[in-house]
Protein backbone atom coordinates (compact mmCIF):
# COMPACT_ATOMS: atom_id res chain seq x y z
CA UNK A 1 0.00 0.00 0.00
CA UNK A 2 1.34 3.42 -0.91
CA UNK A 3 2.09 5.52 2.15
CA UNK A 4 -0.19 8.36 1.07
CA UNK A 5 -3.34 6.35 1.94
CA UNK A 6 -3.26 7.17 5.66
CA UNK A 7 -2.78 10.86 5.02
CA UNK A 8 -5.58 10.74 2.44
CA UNK A 9 -8.00 9.21 4.95
CA UNK A 10 -7.28 11.96 7.44
CA UNK A 11 -7.63 14.61 4.79
CA UNK A 12 -11.04 13.28 3.66
CA UNK A 13 -12.35 13.76 7.22
CA UNK A 14 -10.91 17.26 7.61
CA UNK A 15 -11.32 18.83 4.18
CA UNK A 16 -13.05 16.69 1.54
CA UNK A 17 -12.79 19.38 -1.14
CA UNK A 18 -9.01 19.25 -1.06
CA UNK A 19 -8.74 15.51 -1.76
CA UNK A 20 -8.33 15.91 -5.50
CA UNK A 21 -5.56 18.42 -4.92
CA UNK A 22 -3.91 16.00 -2.52
CA UNK A 23 -4.02 13.29 -5.18
CA UNK A 24 -2.35 15.59 -7.68
CA UNK A 25 0.35 16.59 -5.18
CA UNK A 26 1.08 13.02 -4.19
CA UNK A 27 1.28 11.84 -7.79
CA UNK A 28 4.06 14.35 -8.37
CA UNK A 29 6.25 12.98 -5.55
CA UNK A 30 9.05 10.53 -6.42
CA UNK A 31 7.90 6.93 -6.33
CA UNK A 32 9.90 4.54 -4.11
CA UNK A 33 9.72 0.80 -3.53
CA UNK A 34 11.00 -0.67 -0.25
CA UNK A 35 11.77 -4.36 -0.75
CA UNK A 36 11.43 -5.51 2.86
CA UNK A 37 9.83 -4.61 6.17
CA UNK A 38 12.74 -2.54 7.47
CA UNK A 39 13.18 -1.33 11.08
CA UNK A 40 10.92 1.55 12.17
CA UNK A 41 13.47 4.37 12.32
CA UNK A 42 13.96 4.31 8.55
CA UNK A 43 10.25 4.06 7.79
CA UNK A 44 9.52 7.01 10.08
CA UNK A 45 12.06 9.11 8.18
CA UNK A 46 10.43 8.27 4.85
CA UNK A 47 6.90 8.87 6.13
CA UNK A 48 7.65 12.16 7.84
CA UNK A 49 9.79 13.56 5.02
CA UNK A 50 6.81 14.34 2.79
CA UNK A 51 9.25 13.94 -0.12
CA UNK A 52 8.24 10.52 -1.49
CA UNK A 53 5.36 8.16 -2.00
CA UNK A 54 6.49 4.66 -1.17
CA UNK A 55 5.23 1.11 -1.21
CA UNK A 56 6.78 -1.62 0.94
CA UNK A 57 6.87 -5.40 0.86
CA UNK A 58 5.47 -5.73 4.38
CA UNK A 59 7.12 -8.99 5.40
CA UNK A 60 10.24 -10.32 7.10
CA UNK A 61 10.65 -12.75 4.22
CA UNK A 62 12.10 -11.74 0.84
CA UNK A 63 9.80 -10.38 -1.83
CA UNK A 64 9.30 -12.96 -4.61
CA UNK A 65 11.36 -12.08 -7.68
CA UNK A 66 8.31 -11.86 -9.96
CA UNK A 67 6.61 -9.49 -7.55
CA UNK A 68 9.77 -7.41 -7.20
CA UNK A 69 10.15 -6.99 -10.95
CA UNK A 70 6.54 -5.85 -11.17
CA UNK A 71 6.66 -3.42 -8.24
CA UNK A 72 9.83 -1.55 -9.26
CA UNK A 73 8.37 -0.50 -12.60
CA UNK A 74 8.44 3.28 -12.93
CA UNK A 75 10.11 3.83 -9.55
CA UNK A 76 12.43 6.79 -8.96
CA UNK A 77 14.12 5.08 -6.02
CA UNK A 78 14.53 1.64 -4.46
CA UNK A 79 15.46 0.82 -0.87
CA UNK A 80 16.64 -2.79 -0.73
CA UNK A 81 18.40 -5.27 1.54
CA UNK A 82 21.20 -7.70 0.73
CA UNK A 83 18.92 -10.56 -0.36
CA UNK A 84 17.67 -8.69 -3.43
CA UNK A 85 19.78 -9.17 -6.55
CA UNK A 86 19.94 -5.81 -8.28
CA UNK A 87 20.99 -6.75 -11.80
CA UNK A 88 20.31 -5.77 -15.41
CA UNK A 89 16.98 -7.60 -15.41
CA UNK A 90 15.69 -5.64 -12.43
CA UNK A 91 17.05 -2.33 -13.70
CA UNK A 92 15.39 -2.93 -17.06
CA UNK A 93 12.12 -3.68 -15.27
CA UNK A 94 12.40 -0.47 -13.24
CA UNK A 95 12.92 1.63 -16.33
CA UNK A 96 14.54 5.01 -16.99
CA UNK A 97 12.96 6.81 -14.02
CA UNK A 98 15.20 5.00 -11.53
CA UNK A 99 17.76 7.45 -10.18
CA UNK A 100 18.71 6.12 -6.72
CA UNK A 101 19.35 2.71 -5.19
CA UNK A 102 19.83 2.60 -1.41
CA UNK A 103 20.86 -0.70 0.16
CA UNK A 104 20.52 -1.37 3.87
CA UNK A 105 23.86 -3.16 4.02
CA UNK A 106 27.57 -2.46 4.16
CA UNK A 107 28.25 -5.19 1.59
CA UNK A 108 27.31 -4.65 -2.03
CA UNK A 109 28.06 -7.95 -3.76
CA UNK A 110 24.30 -8.25 -4.49
CA UNK A 111 24.50 -5.16 -6.71
CA UNK A 112 25.59 -5.17 -10.35
CA UNK A 113 27.79 -2.10 -10.01
CA UNK A 114 28.72 -1.94 -13.69
CA UNK A 115 25.05 -1.85 -14.67
CA UNK A 116 24.24 0.81 -12.10
CA UNK A 117 27.18 2.95 -13.22
CA UNK A 118 26.28 2.55 -16.90
CA UNK A 119 22.75 3.83 -16.20
CA UNK A 120 23.90 6.70 -13.98
CA UNK A 121 22.07 5.37 -10.91
CA UNK A 122 23.47 6.59 -7.60
CA UNK A 123 24.02 4.05 -4.83
CA UNK A 124 23.83 4.53 -1.08
CA UNK A 125 24.96 1.96 1.51
CA UNK A 126 25.34 1.71 5.29
CA UNK A 127 28.95 1.34 6.49
CA UNK A 128 30.25 2.46 9.91
CA UNK A 129 26.94 2.15 11.78
CA UNK A 130 27.27 -1.63 12.10
CA UNK A 131 30.96 -1.74 13.06
CA UNK A 132 30.42 -2.17 16.81
CA UNK A 133 27.74 -4.84 16.46
CA UNK A 134 29.76 -6.90 13.97
CA UNK A 135 32.91 -6.63 16.08
CA UNK A 136 31.02 -7.76 19.21
CA UNK A 137 29.50 -10.73 17.42
CA UNK A 138 32.87 -11.70 15.93
CA UNK A 139 34.43 -11.81 19.38
CA UNK A 140 31.46 -13.78 20.74
CA UNK A 141 31.73 -16.29 17.89
CA UNK A 142 35.49 -16.58 18.35
CA UNK A 143 35.10 -17.35 22.05
CA UNK A 144 32.19 -19.75 21.50
CA UNK A 145 34.28 -21.66 18.96
CA UNK A 146 37.63 -21.64 20.71
CA UNK A 147 36.21 -22.52 24.15
CA UNK A 148 33.73 -25.04 22.68
CA UNK A 149 30.69 -23.44 24.29
CA UNK A 150 28.11 -24.99 21.94
CA UNK A 151 29.52 -28.47 22.58
CA UNK A 152 29.56 -27.81 26.32
CA UNK A 153 25.94 -26.64 26.37
CA UNK A 154 24.88 -29.74 24.45
CA UNK A 155 26.73 -32.03 26.89
CA UNK A 156 25.13 -30.32 29.89
CA UNK A 157 21.65 -30.67 28.38
CA UNK A 158 21.96 -34.27 27.20
CA UNK A 159 23.56 -35.97 30.18
CA UNK A 160 27.17 -35.85 29.06
CA UNK A 161 28.17 -33.89 32.16
CA UNK A 162 29.62 -36.56 34.39
CA UNK A 163 32.59 -36.63 36.71
CA UNK A 164 35.31 -34.00 36.33
CA UNK A 165 37.85 -34.97 33.66
CA UNK A 166 41.24 -33.39 33.13
CA UNK A 167 41.03 -32.61 29.39
CA UNK A 168 37.29 -32.79 28.73
CA UNK A 169 36.05 -29.93 26.50
CA UNK A 170 39.37 -28.11 26.66
CA UNK A 171 39.73 -25.27 24.19
CA UNK A 172 42.22 -22.59 23.22
CA UNK A 173 42.97 -19.32 25.05
CA UNK A 174 43.48 -15.86 23.60
CA UNK A 175 46.17 -14.98 26.15
CA UNK A 176 49.65 -14.87 24.56
CA UNK A 177 48.19 -15.71 21.15
CA UNK A 178 48.70 -14.23 17.70
CA UNK A 179 45.51 -12.92 16.07
CA UNK A 180 45.47 -12.49 12.31
CA UNK A 181 43.06 -10.29 10.36
CA UNK A 182 42.38 -10.75 6.66
CA UNK A 183 41.17 -7.37 5.45
CA UNK A 184 41.99 -4.54 7.86
CA UNK A 185 39.22 -1.97 7.84
CA UNK A 186 36.95 -0.40 10.45
CA UNK A 187 35.57 -3.75 11.57
CA UNK A 188 38.99 -5.43 11.76
CA UNK A 189 40.28 -2.61 13.96
CA UNK A 190 37.19 -2.80 16.19
CA UNK A 191 37.64 -6.55 16.63
CA UNK A 192 41.29 -6.11 17.61
CA UNK A 193 40.39 -3.35 20.09
CA UNK A 194 37.97 -5.72 21.81
CA UNK A 195 40.42 -8.62 21.83
CA UNK A 196 43.37 -6.65 23.21
CA UNK A 197 42.21 -6.85 26.87
CA UNK A 198 42.39 -10.65 26.57
CA UNK A 199 46.21 -10.28 26.60
CA UNK A 200 46.72 -11.07 22.93
CA UNK A 201 50.46 -11.10 22.28
CA UNK A 202 50.45 -9.91 18.67
CA UNK A 203 48.15 -8.69 15.90
CA UNK A 204 49.04 -9.28 12.25
CA UNK A 205 47.10 -8.54 9.09
CA UNK A 206 47.14 -8.70 5.33
CA UNK A 207 45.29 -6.67 2.74
CA UNK A 208 45.70 -5.56 -0.86
CA UNK A 209 48.24 -3.09 0.48
CA UNK A 210 49.58 -1.99 3.89
CA UNK A 211 47.22 0.23 5.91
CA UNK A 212 49.62 1.99 8.27
CA UNK A 213 47.13 4.42 9.81
CA UNK A 214 44.68 1.69 10.78
CA UNK A 215 47.45 -0.72 11.76
CA UNK A 216 48.95 1.87 14.11
CA UNK A 217 45.69 2.00 16.07
CA UNK A 218 46.07 -1.66 17.07
CA UNK A 219 49.86 -2.03 16.72
CA UNK A 220 49.38 -4.60 13.96
CA UNK A 221 52.10 -5.87 11.64
CA UNK A 222 51.56 -6.23 7.90
CA UNK A 223 52.44 -9.71 6.57
CA UNK A 224 51.85 -11.78 3.46
CA UNK A 225 48.83 -14.07 3.18
CA UNK A 226 51.08 -17.11 3.65
CA UNK A 227 52.59 -15.65 6.82
CA UNK A 228 49.14 -14.73 8.08
CA UNK A 229 48.12 -18.37 7.77
CA UNK A 230 51.32 -19.71 9.33
CA UNK A 231 51.48 -17.39 12.33
CA UNK A 232 47.83 -16.94 13.37
CA UNK A 233 46.38 -18.80 16.33
CA UNK A 234 43.09 -17.07 15.55
CA UNK A 235 42.27 -15.86 12.03
CA UNK A 236 39.40 -13.39 11.55
CA UNK A 237 38.14 -12.82 8.01
CA UNK A 238 36.99 -9.22 7.52
CA UNK A 239 37.51 -8.59 3.80
CA UNK A 240 34.88 -7.60 1.26
CA UNK A 241 33.75 -10.15 -1.32
CA UNK A 242 35.33 -9.20 -4.64
CA UNK A 243 36.52 -11.20 -7.66
CA UNK A 244 39.98 -11.17 -6.05
CA UNK A 245 38.82 -12.46 -2.65
CA UNK A 246 36.29 -15.02 -3.90
CA UNK A 247 37.36 -18.39 -2.50
CA UNK A 248 40.59 -16.94 -1.07
CA UNK A 249 40.17 -19.07 2.07
CA UNK A 250 40.84 -22.45 0.50
CA UNK A 251 42.99 -25.54 0.96
CA UNK A 252 46.11 -23.55 0.15
CA UNK A 253 45.38 -21.30 3.14
CA UNK A 254 44.14 -23.98 5.53
CA UNK A 255 47.09 -26.28 4.82
CA UNK A 256 49.48 -23.59 6.09
CA UNK A 257 47.59 -22.91 9.32
CA UNK A 258 48.45 -24.25 12.77
CA UNK A 259 46.68 -27.38 14.01
CA UNK A 260 45.38 -25.39 16.99
CA UNK A 261 44.16 -22.48 14.81
CA UNK A 262 40.62 -21.11 15.00
CA UNK A 263 39.13 -19.72 11.78
CA UNK A 264 36.37 -17.07 12.05
CA UNK A 265 34.37 -15.57 9.16
CA UNK A 266 31.88 -12.73 9.62
CA UNK A 267 32.43 -11.09 6.22
CA UNK A 268 30.85 -12.95 3.28
CA UNK A 269 30.42 -16.65 2.67
CA UNK A 270 31.87 -16.43 -0.83
CA UNK A 271 35.40 -15.80 0.43
CA UNK A 272 35.55 -19.37 1.78
CA UNK A 273 35.77 -22.62 -0.15
CA UNK A 274 33.46 -24.59 2.13
CA UNK A 275 34.47 -28.01 0.78
CA UNK A 276 38.09 -27.25 1.64
CA UNK A 277 37.06 -25.94 5.06
CA UNK A 278 35.15 -29.15 5.76
CA UNK A 279 38.20 -31.23 4.90
CA UNK A 280 40.45 -29.06 7.07
CA UNK A 281 38.10 -29.38 10.06
CA UNK A 282 37.18 -33.03 9.67
CA UNK A 283 40.81 -34.16 9.32
CA UNK A 284 42.11 -32.07 12.22
CA UNK A 285 44.16 -29.81 10.00
CA UNK A 286 42.81 -26.85 12.01
CA UNK A 287 41.10 -26.88 15.40
CA UNK A 288 37.82 -25.12 14.71
CA UNK A 289 35.79 -22.64 12.70
CA UNK A 290 33.05 -20.14 13.47
CA UNK A 291 30.93 -18.90 10.58
CA UNK A 292 28.28 -16.18 10.57
CA UNK A 293 28.10 -16.25 6.77
CA UNK A 294 27.87 -19.15 4.33
CA UNK A 295 27.17 -20.01 0.70
CA UNK A 296 24.28 -20.30 0.14
CA UNK A 297 22.25 -18.57 2.82
CA UNK A 298 20.50 -20.19 4.49
CA UNK A 299 22.90 -23.13 4.46
CA UNK A 300 20.94 -26.38 3.88
CA UNK A 301 20.53 -28.32 7.12
CA UNK A 302 22.04 -31.42 5.51
CA UNK A 303 25.31 -29.61 4.67
CA UNK A 304 28.36 -31.55 5.91
CA UNK A 305 29.62 -28.58 7.97
CA UNK A 306 26.63 -29.01 10.30
CA UNK A 307 27.85 -32.51 11.19
CA UNK A 308 31.08 -31.21 12.73
CA UNK A 309 31.36 -30.46 16.45
CA UNK A 310 34.25 -28.09 15.80
CA UNK A 311 32.25 -25.85 13.45
CA UNK A 312 29.89 -23.22 14.90
CA UNK A 313 27.47 -21.78 12.35
CA UNK A 314 25.25 -18.74 12.94
CA UNK A 315 22.48 -17.46 10.60
CA UNK A 316 24.16 -14.19 9.50
CA UNK A 317 23.35 -12.16 12.63
CA UNK A 318 26.52 -10.05 13.02
CA UNK A 319 24.64 -6.74 12.75
CA UNK A 320 21.54 -8.02 14.56
CA UNK A 321 21.17 -5.59 17.44
CA UNK A 322 18.15 -3.30 17.74
CA UNK A 323 20.35 -0.22 17.82
CA UNK A 324 22.38 -1.14 14.76
CA UNK A 325 19.53 -2.36 12.57
CA UNK A 326 17.57 0.83 13.26
CA UNK A 327 20.65 2.92 12.49
CA UNK A 328 21.14 1.04 9.22
CA UNK A 329 17.49 1.60 8.32
CA UNK A 330 17.72 5.33 9.09
CA UNK A 331 20.92 5.76 7.09
CA UNK A 332 19.44 3.89 4.13
CA UNK A 333 16.38 6.16 4.21
CA UNK A 334 18.49 9.33 4.45
CA UNK A 335 20.72 8.14 1.60
CA UNK A 336 17.65 7.58 -0.54
CA UNK A 337 16.08 10.97 0.19
CA UNK A 338 19.33 12.87 -0.36
CA UNK A 339 19.90 11.09 -3.64
CA UNK A 340 16.40 11.90 -4.87
CA UNK A 341 16.94 15.56 -3.99
CA UNK A 342 20.17 15.52 -6.01
CA UNK A 343 22.23 16.21 -2.88
CA UNK A 344 25.29 14.39 -1.49
CA UNK A 345 24.31 11.21 0.33
CA UNK A 346 25.49 10.66 3.91
CA UNK A 347 27.14 7.44 2.66
CA UNK A 348 27.40 7.06 -1.11
CA UNK A 349 29.20 4.26 -2.92
CA UNK A 350 31.39 5.87 -5.55
CA UNK A 351 31.01 3.94 -8.79
mmCIF file of N, CA and C in Angstrom, residues 31 72 74-80 86-103 108 111-125 335-336 338-340 342-343 345 347-351:
data_model
loop_
_atom_site.group_PDB
_atom_site.id
_atom_site.type_symbol
_atom_site.label_atom_id
_atom_site.label_comp_id
_atom_site.label_asym_id
_atom_site.label_seq_id
_atom_site.Cartn_x
_atom_site.Cartn_y
_atom_site.Cartn_z
ATOM 1 N N UNK A 31 8.459 8.226 -6.690
ATOM 2 C CA UNK A 31 7.895 6.928 -6.331
ATOM 3 C C UNK A 31 9.025 5.998 -5.882
ATOM 4 N N UNK A 72 8.842 -2.608 -9.039
ATOM 5 C CA UNK A 72 9.833 -1.546 -9.256
ATOM 6 C C UNK A 72 9.576 -0.747 -10.530
ATOM 7 N N UNK A 74 8.726 1.857 -13.015
ATOM 8 C CA UNK A 74 8.438 3.284 -12.931
ATOM 9 C C UNK A 74 8.930 3.961 -11.670
ATOM 10 N N UNK A 75 9.641 3.238 -10.811
ATOM 11 C CA UNK A 75 10.110 3.833 -9.552
ATOM 12 C C UNK A 75 11.277 4.793 -9.786
ATOM 13 N N UNK A 76 11.308 5.843 -8.947
ATOM 14 C CA UNK A 76 12.429 6.786 -8.956
ATOM 15 C C UNK A 76 13.537 6.322 -8.019
ATOM 16 N N UNK A 77 13.149 5.563 -6.997
ATOM 17 C CA UNK A 77 14.123 5.079 -6.024
ATOM 18 C C UNK A 77 13.737 3.714 -5.497
ATOM 19 N N UNK A 78 14.746 2.946 -5.072
ATOM 20 C CA UNK A 78 14.534 1.640 -4.457
ATOM 21 C C UNK A 78 15.360 1.575 -3.177
ATOM 22 N N UNK A 79 14.734 1.117 -2.100
ATOM 23 C CA UNK A 79 15.457 0.820 -0.867
ATOM 24 C C UNK A 79 15.410 -0.694 -0.702
ATOM 25 N N UNK A 80 16.587 -1.329 -0.745
ATOM 26 C CA UNK A 80 16.639 -2.786 -0.730
ATOM 27 C C UNK A 80 17.506 -3.295 0.416
ATOM 28 N N UNK A 86 20.199 -6.981 -7.451
ATOM 29 C CA UNK A 86 19.940 -5.810 -8.281
ATOM 30 C C UNK A 86 20.821 -5.926 -9.523
ATOM 31 N N UNK A 87 20.239 -6.462 -10.580
ATOM 32 C CA UNK A 87 20.987 -6.750 -11.804
ATOM 33 C C UNK A 87 20.341 -6.080 -12.998
ATOM 34 N N UNK A 88 20.819 -6.399 -14.195
ATOM 35 C CA UNK A 88 20.305 -5.773 -15.409
ATOM 36 C C UNK A 88 18.820 -6.044 -15.592
ATOM 37 N N UNK A 89 18.393 -7.257 -15.270
ATOM 38 C CA UNK A 89 16.978 -7.605 -15.411
ATOM 39 C C UNK A 89 16.103 -6.693 -14.568
ATOM 40 N N UNK A 90 16.490 -6.491 -13.313
ATOM 41 C CA UNK A 90 15.691 -5.639 -12.433
ATOM 42 C C UNK A 90 15.747 -4.186 -12.876
ATOM 43 N N UNK A 91 16.909 -3.724 -13.268
ATOM 44 C CA UNK A 91 17.047 -2.331 -13.697
ATOM 45 C C UNK A 91 16.263 -2.073 -14.969
ATOM 46 N N UNK A 92 16.215 -3.051 -15.860
ATOM 47 C CA UNK A 92 15.391 -2.931 -17.060
ATOM 48 C C UNK A 92 13.915 -2.856 -16.685
ATOM 49 N N UNK A 93 13.513 -3.679 -15.717
ATOM 50 C CA UNK A 93 12.118 -3.680 -15.268
ATOM 51 C C UNK A 93 11.747 -2.349 -14.631
ATOM 52 N N UNK A 94 12.672 -1.752 -13.889
ATOM 53 C CA UNK A 94 12.397 -0.467 -13.239
ATOM 54 C C UNK A 94 12.219 0.639 -14.265
ATOM 55 N N UNK A 95 13.050 0.629 -15.288
ATOM 56 C CA UNK A 95 12.925 1.632 -16.335
ATOM 57 C C UNK A 95 13.759 2.875 -16.095
ATOM 58 N N UNK A 96 13.653 3.839 -16.993
ATOM 59 C CA UNK A 96 14.543 5.008 -16.992
ATOM 60 C C UNK A 96 14.322 5.994 -15.856
ATOM 61 N N UNK A 97 13.203 5.876 -15.129
ATOM 62 C CA UNK A 97 12.962 6.813 -14.023
ATOM 63 C C UNK A 97 13.878 6.568 -12.831
ATOM 64 N N UNK A 98 14.423 5.360 -12.717
ATOM 65 C CA UNK A 98 15.195 5.002 -11.530
ATOM 66 C C UNK A 98 16.479 5.822 -11.448
ATOM 67 N N UNK A 99 16.605 6.564 -10.373
ATOM 68 C CA UNK A 99 17.761 7.446 -10.180
ATOM 69 C C UNK A 99 18.624 7.054 -8.983
ATOM 70 N N UNK A 100 18.006 6.389 -7.976
ATOM 71 C CA UNK A 100 18.706 6.124 -6.720
ATOM 72 C C UNK A 100 18.414 4.708 -6.238
ATOM 73 N N UNK A 101 19.461 4.027 -5.820
ATOM 74 C CA UNK A 101 19.347 2.706 -5.186
ATOM 75 C C UNK A 101 20.017 2.804 -3.821
ATOM 76 N N UNK A 102 19.275 2.546 -2.767
ATOM 77 C CA UNK A 102 19.826 2.596 -1.412
ATOM 78 C C UNK A 102 19.722 1.210 -0.797
ATOM 79 N N UNK A 103 20.865 0.633 -0.432
ATOM 80 C CA UNK A 103 20.861 -0.697 0.160
ATOM 81 C C UNK A 103 21.136 -0.620 1.658
ATOM 82 N N UNK A 108 28.028 -4.997 -0.803
ATOM 83 C CA UNK A 108 27.308 -4.649 -2.027
ATOM 84 C C UNK A 108 27.532 -5.675 -3.129
ATOM 85 N N UNK A 111 24.763 -6.221 -5.733
ATOM 86 C CA UNK A 111 24.496 -5.162 -6.710
ATOM 87 C C UNK A 111 25.387 -5.328 -7.941
ATOM 88 N N UNK A 112 24.806 -5.178 -9.109
ATOM 89 C CA UNK A 112 25.592 -5.165 -10.348
ATOM 90 C C UNK A 112 26.100 -3.739 -10.546
ATOM 91 N N UNK A 113 27.276 -3.468 -10.028
ATOM 92 C CA UNK A 113 27.785 -2.099 -10.009
ATOM 93 C C UNK A 113 28.025 -1.557 -11.415
ATOM 94 N N UNK A 114 28.489 -2.388 -12.315
ATOM 95 C CA UNK A 114 28.717 -1.940 -13.694
ATOM 96 C C UNK A 114 27.420 -1.473 -14.344
ATOM 97 N N UNK A 115 26.346 -2.221 -14.115
ATOM 98 C CA UNK A 115 25.047 -1.851 -14.675
ATOM 99 C C UNK A 115 24.530 -0.558 -14.058
ATOM 100 N N UNK A 116 24.694 -0.418 -12.760
ATOM 101 C CA UNK A 116 24.244 0.807 -12.096
ATOM 102 C C UNK A 116 25.028 2.016 -12.594
ATOM 103 N N UNK A 117 26.332 1.857 -12.742
ATOM 104 C CA UNK A 117 27.176 2.951 -13.221
ATOM 105 C C UNK A 117 26.814 3.328 -14.657
ATOM 106 N N UNK A 118 26.604 2.317 -15.491
ATOM 107 C CA UNK A 118 26.277 2.549 -16.901
ATOM 108 C C UNK A 118 24.986 3.362 -17.045
ATOM 109 N N UNK A 119 24.059 3.151 -16.121
ATOM 110 C CA UNK A 119 22.754 3.828 -16.201
ATOM 111 C C UNK A 119 22.721 5.118 -15.395
ATOM 112 N N UNK A 120 23.840 5.457 -14.746
ATOM 113 C CA UNK A 120 23.897 6.698 -13.981
ATOM 114 C C UNK A 120 23.062 6.680 -12.725
ATOM 115 N N UNK A 121 22.867 5.496 -12.130
ATOM 116 C CA UNK A 121 22.071 5.369 -10.912
ATOM 117 C C UNK A 121 22.986 5.488 -9.698
ATOM 118 N N UNK A 122 22.665 6.401 -8.806
ATOM 119 C CA UNK A 122 23.469 6.594 -7.596
ATOM 120 C C UNK A 122 23.154 5.512 -6.567
ATOM 121 N N UNK A 123 24.163 5.149 -5.772
ATOM 122 C CA UNK A 123 24.025 4.046 -4.828
ATOM 123 C C UNK A 123 24.423 4.504 -3.427
ATOM 124 N N UNK A 124 23.528 4.287 -2.479
ATOM 125 C CA UNK A 124 23.832 4.526 -1.077
ATOM 126 C C UNK A 124 23.964 3.200 -0.345
ATOM 127 N N UNK A 125 24.805 3.170 0.702
ATOM 128 C CA UNK A 125 24.959 1.964 1.505
ATOM 129 C C UNK A 125 25.175 2.370 2.960
ATOM 130 N N UNK A 335 20.009 8.244 2.879
ATOM 131 C CA UNK A 335 20.725 8.143 1.604
ATOM 132 C C UNK A 335 19.760 8.276 0.434
ATOM 133 N N UNK A 336 18.649 7.572 0.536
ATOM 134 C CA UNK A 336 17.649 7.578 -0.536
ATOM 135 C C UNK A 336 17.098 8.984 -0.760
ATOM 136 N N UNK A 338 18.316 11.936 0.131
ATOM 137 C CA UNK A 338 19.329 12.870 -0.361
ATOM 138 C C UNK A 338 19.600 12.650 -1.837
ATOM 139 N N UNK A 339 19.673 11.394 -2.240
ATOM 140 C CA UNK A 339 19.903 11.092 -3.641
ATOM 141 C C UNK A 339 18.780 11.585 -4.537
ATOM 142 N N UNK A 340 17.542 11.431 -4.077
ATOM 143 C CA UNK A 340 16.397 11.896 -4.874
ATOM 144 C C UNK A 340 16.342 13.416 -4.956
ATOM 145 N N UNK A 342 18.976 15.139 -5.252
ATOM 146 C CA UNK A 342 20.166 15.523 -6.005
ATOM 147 C C UNK A 342 21.275 16.068 -5.130
ATOM 148 N N UNK A 343 21.234 15.733 -3.840
ATOM 149 C CA UNK A 343 22.233 16.207 -2.883
ATOM 150 C C UNK A 343 23.221 15.093 -2.542
ATOM 151 N N UNK A 345 24.833 12.168 -0.627
ATOM 152 C CA UNK A 345 24.309 11.205 0.333
ATOM 153 C C UNK A 345 25.212 11.163 1.561
ATOM 154 N N UNK A 347 26.170 8.505 2.986
ATOM 155 C CA UNK A 347 27.135 7.443 2.657
ATOM 156 C C UNK A 347 26.829 6.935 1.241
ATOM 157 N N UNK A 348 27.611 7.434 0.296
ATOM 158 C CA UNK A 348 27.396 7.056 -1.111
ATOM 159 C C UNK A 348 28.546 6.174 -1.594
ATOM 160 N N UNK A 349 28.198 5.139 -2.311
ATOM 161 C CA UNK A 349 29.204 4.258 -2.916
ATOM 162 C C UNK A 349 29.630 4.867 -4.232
ATOM 163 N N UNK A 350 30.883 5.231 -4.335
ATOM 164 C CA UNK A 350 31.393 5.867 -5.546
ATOM 165 C C UNK A 350 31.621 4.813 -6.611
ATOM 166 N N UNK A 351 30.907 4.927 -7.708
ATOM 167 C CA UNK A 351 31.005 3.939 -8.786
ATOM 168 C C UNK A 351 32.045 4.329 -9.816
#
